[in-house]
Coordinates of C-alpha atoms in Angstrom, one line a residue:
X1 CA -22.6 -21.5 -6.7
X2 CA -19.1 -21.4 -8.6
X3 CA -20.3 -23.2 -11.2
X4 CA -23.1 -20.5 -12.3
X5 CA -19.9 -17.3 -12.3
X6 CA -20.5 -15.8 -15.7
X7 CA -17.7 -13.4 -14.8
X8 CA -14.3 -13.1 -12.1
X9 CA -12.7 -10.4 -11.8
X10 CA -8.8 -11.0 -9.7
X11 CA -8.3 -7.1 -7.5
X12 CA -4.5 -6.7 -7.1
X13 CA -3.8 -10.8 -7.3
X14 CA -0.3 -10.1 -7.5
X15 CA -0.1 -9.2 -3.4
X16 CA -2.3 -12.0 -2.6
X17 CA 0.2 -13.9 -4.3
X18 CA 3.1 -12.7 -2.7
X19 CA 0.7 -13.1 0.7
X20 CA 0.9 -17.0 -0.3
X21 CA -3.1 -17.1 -1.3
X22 CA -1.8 -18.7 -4.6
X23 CA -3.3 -22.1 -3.4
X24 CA -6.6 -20.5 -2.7
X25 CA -7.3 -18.8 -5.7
X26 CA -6.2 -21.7 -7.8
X27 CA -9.1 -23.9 -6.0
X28 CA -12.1 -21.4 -6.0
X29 CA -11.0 -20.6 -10.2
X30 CA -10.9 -24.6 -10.8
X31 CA -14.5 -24.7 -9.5
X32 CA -15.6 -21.9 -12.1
X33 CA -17.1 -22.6 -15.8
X34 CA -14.3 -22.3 -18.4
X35 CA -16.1 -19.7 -20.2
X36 CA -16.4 -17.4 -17.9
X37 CA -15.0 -13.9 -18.5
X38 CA -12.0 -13.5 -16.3
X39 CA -11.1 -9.4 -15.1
X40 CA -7.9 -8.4 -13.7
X41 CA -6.4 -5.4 -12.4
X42 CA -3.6 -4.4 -10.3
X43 CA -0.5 -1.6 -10.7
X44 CA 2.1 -4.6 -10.6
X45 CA 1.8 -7.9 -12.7
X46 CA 4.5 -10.6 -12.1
X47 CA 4.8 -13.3 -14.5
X48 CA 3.8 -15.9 -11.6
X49 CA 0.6 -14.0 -12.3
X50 CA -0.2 -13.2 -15.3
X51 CA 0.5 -17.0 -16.2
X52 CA -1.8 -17.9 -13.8
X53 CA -4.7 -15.5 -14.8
X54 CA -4.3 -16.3 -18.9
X55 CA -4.5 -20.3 -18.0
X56 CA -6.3 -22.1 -20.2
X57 CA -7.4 -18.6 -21.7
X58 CA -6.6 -18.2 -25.2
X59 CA -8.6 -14.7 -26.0
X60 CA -7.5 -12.3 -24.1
X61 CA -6.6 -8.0 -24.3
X62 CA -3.8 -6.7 -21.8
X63 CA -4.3 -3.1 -21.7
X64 CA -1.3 -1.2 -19.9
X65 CA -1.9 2.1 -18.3
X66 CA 1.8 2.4 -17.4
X67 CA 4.6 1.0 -16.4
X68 CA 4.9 -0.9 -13.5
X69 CA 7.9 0.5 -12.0
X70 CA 6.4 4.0 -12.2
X71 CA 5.7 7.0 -10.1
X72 CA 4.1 9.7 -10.6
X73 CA 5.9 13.0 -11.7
X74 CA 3.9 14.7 -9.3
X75 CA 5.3 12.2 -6.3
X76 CA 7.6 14.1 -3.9
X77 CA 9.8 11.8 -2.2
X78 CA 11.6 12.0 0.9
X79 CA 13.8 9.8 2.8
X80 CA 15.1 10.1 6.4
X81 CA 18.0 8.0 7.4
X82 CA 18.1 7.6 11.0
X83 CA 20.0 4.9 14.2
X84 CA 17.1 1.8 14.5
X85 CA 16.3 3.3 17.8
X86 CA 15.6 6.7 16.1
X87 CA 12.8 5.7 14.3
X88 CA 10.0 6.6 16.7
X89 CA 10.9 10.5 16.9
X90 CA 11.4 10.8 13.2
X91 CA 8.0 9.4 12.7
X92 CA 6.4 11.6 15.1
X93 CA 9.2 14.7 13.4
X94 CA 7.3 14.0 10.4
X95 CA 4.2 14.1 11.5
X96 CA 4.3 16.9 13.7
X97 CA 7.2 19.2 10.9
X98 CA 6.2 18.0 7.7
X99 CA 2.8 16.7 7.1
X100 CA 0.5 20.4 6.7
X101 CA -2.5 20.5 9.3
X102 CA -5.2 18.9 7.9
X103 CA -3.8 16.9 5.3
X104 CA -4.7 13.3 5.2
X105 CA -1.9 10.6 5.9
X106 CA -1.7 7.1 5.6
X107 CA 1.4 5.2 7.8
X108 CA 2.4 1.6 6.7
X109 CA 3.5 -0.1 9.4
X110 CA 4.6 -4.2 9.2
X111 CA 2.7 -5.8 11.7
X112 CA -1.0 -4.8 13.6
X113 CA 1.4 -4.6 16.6
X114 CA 3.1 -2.4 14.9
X115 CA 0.4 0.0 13.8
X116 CA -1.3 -0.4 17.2
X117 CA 1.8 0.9 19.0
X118 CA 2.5 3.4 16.8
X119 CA -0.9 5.0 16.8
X120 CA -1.0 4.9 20.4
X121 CA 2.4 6.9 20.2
X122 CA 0.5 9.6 17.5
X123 CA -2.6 9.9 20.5
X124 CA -0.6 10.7 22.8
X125 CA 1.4 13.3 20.9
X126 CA -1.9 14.8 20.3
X127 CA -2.3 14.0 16.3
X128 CA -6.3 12.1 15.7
X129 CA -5.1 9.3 14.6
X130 CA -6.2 5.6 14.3
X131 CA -5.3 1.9 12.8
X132 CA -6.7 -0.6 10.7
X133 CA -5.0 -4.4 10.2
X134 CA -5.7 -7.4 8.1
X135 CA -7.4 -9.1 11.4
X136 CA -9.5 -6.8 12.1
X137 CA -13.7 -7.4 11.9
X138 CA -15.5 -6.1 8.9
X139 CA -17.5 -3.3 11.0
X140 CA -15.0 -1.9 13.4
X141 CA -12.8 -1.6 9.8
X142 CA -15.4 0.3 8.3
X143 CA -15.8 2.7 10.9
X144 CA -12.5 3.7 11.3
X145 CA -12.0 3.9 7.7
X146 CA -15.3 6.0 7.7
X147 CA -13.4 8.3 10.3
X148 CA -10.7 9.0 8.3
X149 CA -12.4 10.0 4.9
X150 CA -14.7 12.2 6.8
X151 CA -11.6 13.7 8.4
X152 CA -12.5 12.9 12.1
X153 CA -9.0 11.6 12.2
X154 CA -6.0 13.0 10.0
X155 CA -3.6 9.6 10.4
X156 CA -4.7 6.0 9.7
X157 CA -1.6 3.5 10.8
X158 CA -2.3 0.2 8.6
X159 CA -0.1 -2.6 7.2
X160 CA -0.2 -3.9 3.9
X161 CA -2.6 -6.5 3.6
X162 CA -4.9 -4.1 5.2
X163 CA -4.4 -1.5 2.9
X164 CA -5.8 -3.4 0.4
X165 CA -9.5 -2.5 -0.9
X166 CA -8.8 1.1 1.3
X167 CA -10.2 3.5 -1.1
X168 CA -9.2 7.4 -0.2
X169 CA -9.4 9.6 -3.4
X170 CA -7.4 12.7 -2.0
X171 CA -4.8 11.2 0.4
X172 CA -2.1 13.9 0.3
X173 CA 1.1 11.8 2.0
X174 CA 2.4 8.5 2.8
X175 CA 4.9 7.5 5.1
X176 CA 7.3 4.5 5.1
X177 CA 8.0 3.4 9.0
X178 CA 9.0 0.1 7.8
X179 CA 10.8 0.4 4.5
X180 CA 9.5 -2.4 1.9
X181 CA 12.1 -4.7 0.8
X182 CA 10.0 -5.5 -2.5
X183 CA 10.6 -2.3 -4.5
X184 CA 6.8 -3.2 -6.1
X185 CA 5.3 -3.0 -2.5
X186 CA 6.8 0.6 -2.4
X187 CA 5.2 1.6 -5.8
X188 CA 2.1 0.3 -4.1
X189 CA 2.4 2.3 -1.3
X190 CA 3.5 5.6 -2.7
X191 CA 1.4 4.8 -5.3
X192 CA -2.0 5.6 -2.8
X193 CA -1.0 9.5 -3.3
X194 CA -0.2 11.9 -6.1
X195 CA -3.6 10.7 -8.2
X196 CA -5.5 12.2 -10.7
X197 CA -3.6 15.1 -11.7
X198 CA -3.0 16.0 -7.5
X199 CA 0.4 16.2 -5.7
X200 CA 1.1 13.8 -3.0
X201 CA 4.7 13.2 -0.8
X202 CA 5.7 10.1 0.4
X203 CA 7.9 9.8 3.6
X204 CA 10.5 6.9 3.9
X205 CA 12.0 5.8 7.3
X206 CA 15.3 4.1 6.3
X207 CA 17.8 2.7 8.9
X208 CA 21.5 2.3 8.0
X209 CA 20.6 -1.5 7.6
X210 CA 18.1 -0.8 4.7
X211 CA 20.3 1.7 2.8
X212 CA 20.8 -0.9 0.4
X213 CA 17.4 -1.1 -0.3
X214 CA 16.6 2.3 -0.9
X215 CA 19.7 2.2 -3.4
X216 CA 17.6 -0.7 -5.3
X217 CA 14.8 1.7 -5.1
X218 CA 16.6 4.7 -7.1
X219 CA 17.4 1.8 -9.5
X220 CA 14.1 0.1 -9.9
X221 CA 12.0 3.9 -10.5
X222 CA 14.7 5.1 -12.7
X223 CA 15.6 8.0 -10.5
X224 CA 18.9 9.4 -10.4
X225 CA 18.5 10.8 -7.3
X226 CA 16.2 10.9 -4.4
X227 CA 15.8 13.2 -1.2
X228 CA 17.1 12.7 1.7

């Protein structure tokens, strides 16, 4: 019963936002007691959220751990620039060249067609790998997700909205095969690695297309320069 919540709490609102769940979470809130004690917490806050969260709330703390538009120090980043029809072998290049044996790798992908054909590509390479997307049922999520913390597979190929709630406390890299054109959804990605005092890489894919986005990337993190 929404009308007996004593407390909310809104888990990275802003992407379900930008997912365009806005509607939805303005209907289940509406159906809440005003005094309820509201929660939220997330590494980006837009303003289309935050004005949405303090509503009708006139008490209320913001505590900031950071900024926003922050990586870690500890965050190597890498970029390969490569033809469209390239991307597949630098994907598997950086699997296979870069990423240490036994080292625990997360792959965004933007669709679960995506992710499915790509992990299909890593199994066949020979790399234990496997995929999770938004769709997907509750249990066969769990397992595979169960798979990767307990290392029976080193690669998990997921999209974004999947991503969410995926919990791995030592992932050491992160690779880009679709670059985000939201520089926020990149902080969110790389973001997964490089916590709690560890060092993490991230790996971005960029065509010639998406240069200009990684140039509003060097802007956005404050970077002067970034490898490629």
């Amino acid at each position: 019963q929404l009308s007996q919540v004593e407390m909310v709490v809104y888990d990275e609102c802003d992407r379900l936002f930008e997912m365009g769940f806005a509607e939805q979470l303005k209907t289940i809130t509406e159906r809440m007691p005003n005094n309820r004690q509201s929660l939220l917490f997330s590494a980006t806050i837009s303003a289309e959220v935050k004005d949405f969260t303090l509503a009708g709330i006139k008490d209320y703390r913001m505590v900031s751990v950071d900024k926003d538009n922050k990586l870690s120090e500890l965050l190597k980043i890498h970029f390969f620039v490569c033809r469209s029809n390239e991307k597949e072998a630098a994907l598997m290049y950086i699997l296979r060249e870069k990423v240490e044996k036994g080292e625990q790798t997360i792959v965004f992908g933007a669709t679960r067609y995506h992710v499915e054909y790509l992990c299909e590509l890593a199994i066949k390479a020979g790399f234990k790998a496997n995929f999770i997307y938004g769709a997907m049922d509750q249990a066969t999520r769990e397992e595979k997700l169960r798979d990767f913390r307990y290392k029976k597979t080193n690669f998990m190929f997921v999209t974004d909205l999947a991503a969410r709630g995926i919990d791995i406390p030592y992932l050491e890299n992160v690779v880009h095969y679709d670059f985000p054109t939201k520089m926020k959804l990149f902080i969110h990605r790389a973001g997964r690695t490089a916590r709690a005092g560890r060092t993490g890489v991230s790996y971005g894919i960029v065509t010639n297309e998406e240069l200009a986005y990684l140039h509003d990337l060097s802007i956005f993190v404050g970077r002067d320069h970034l490898d490629k």
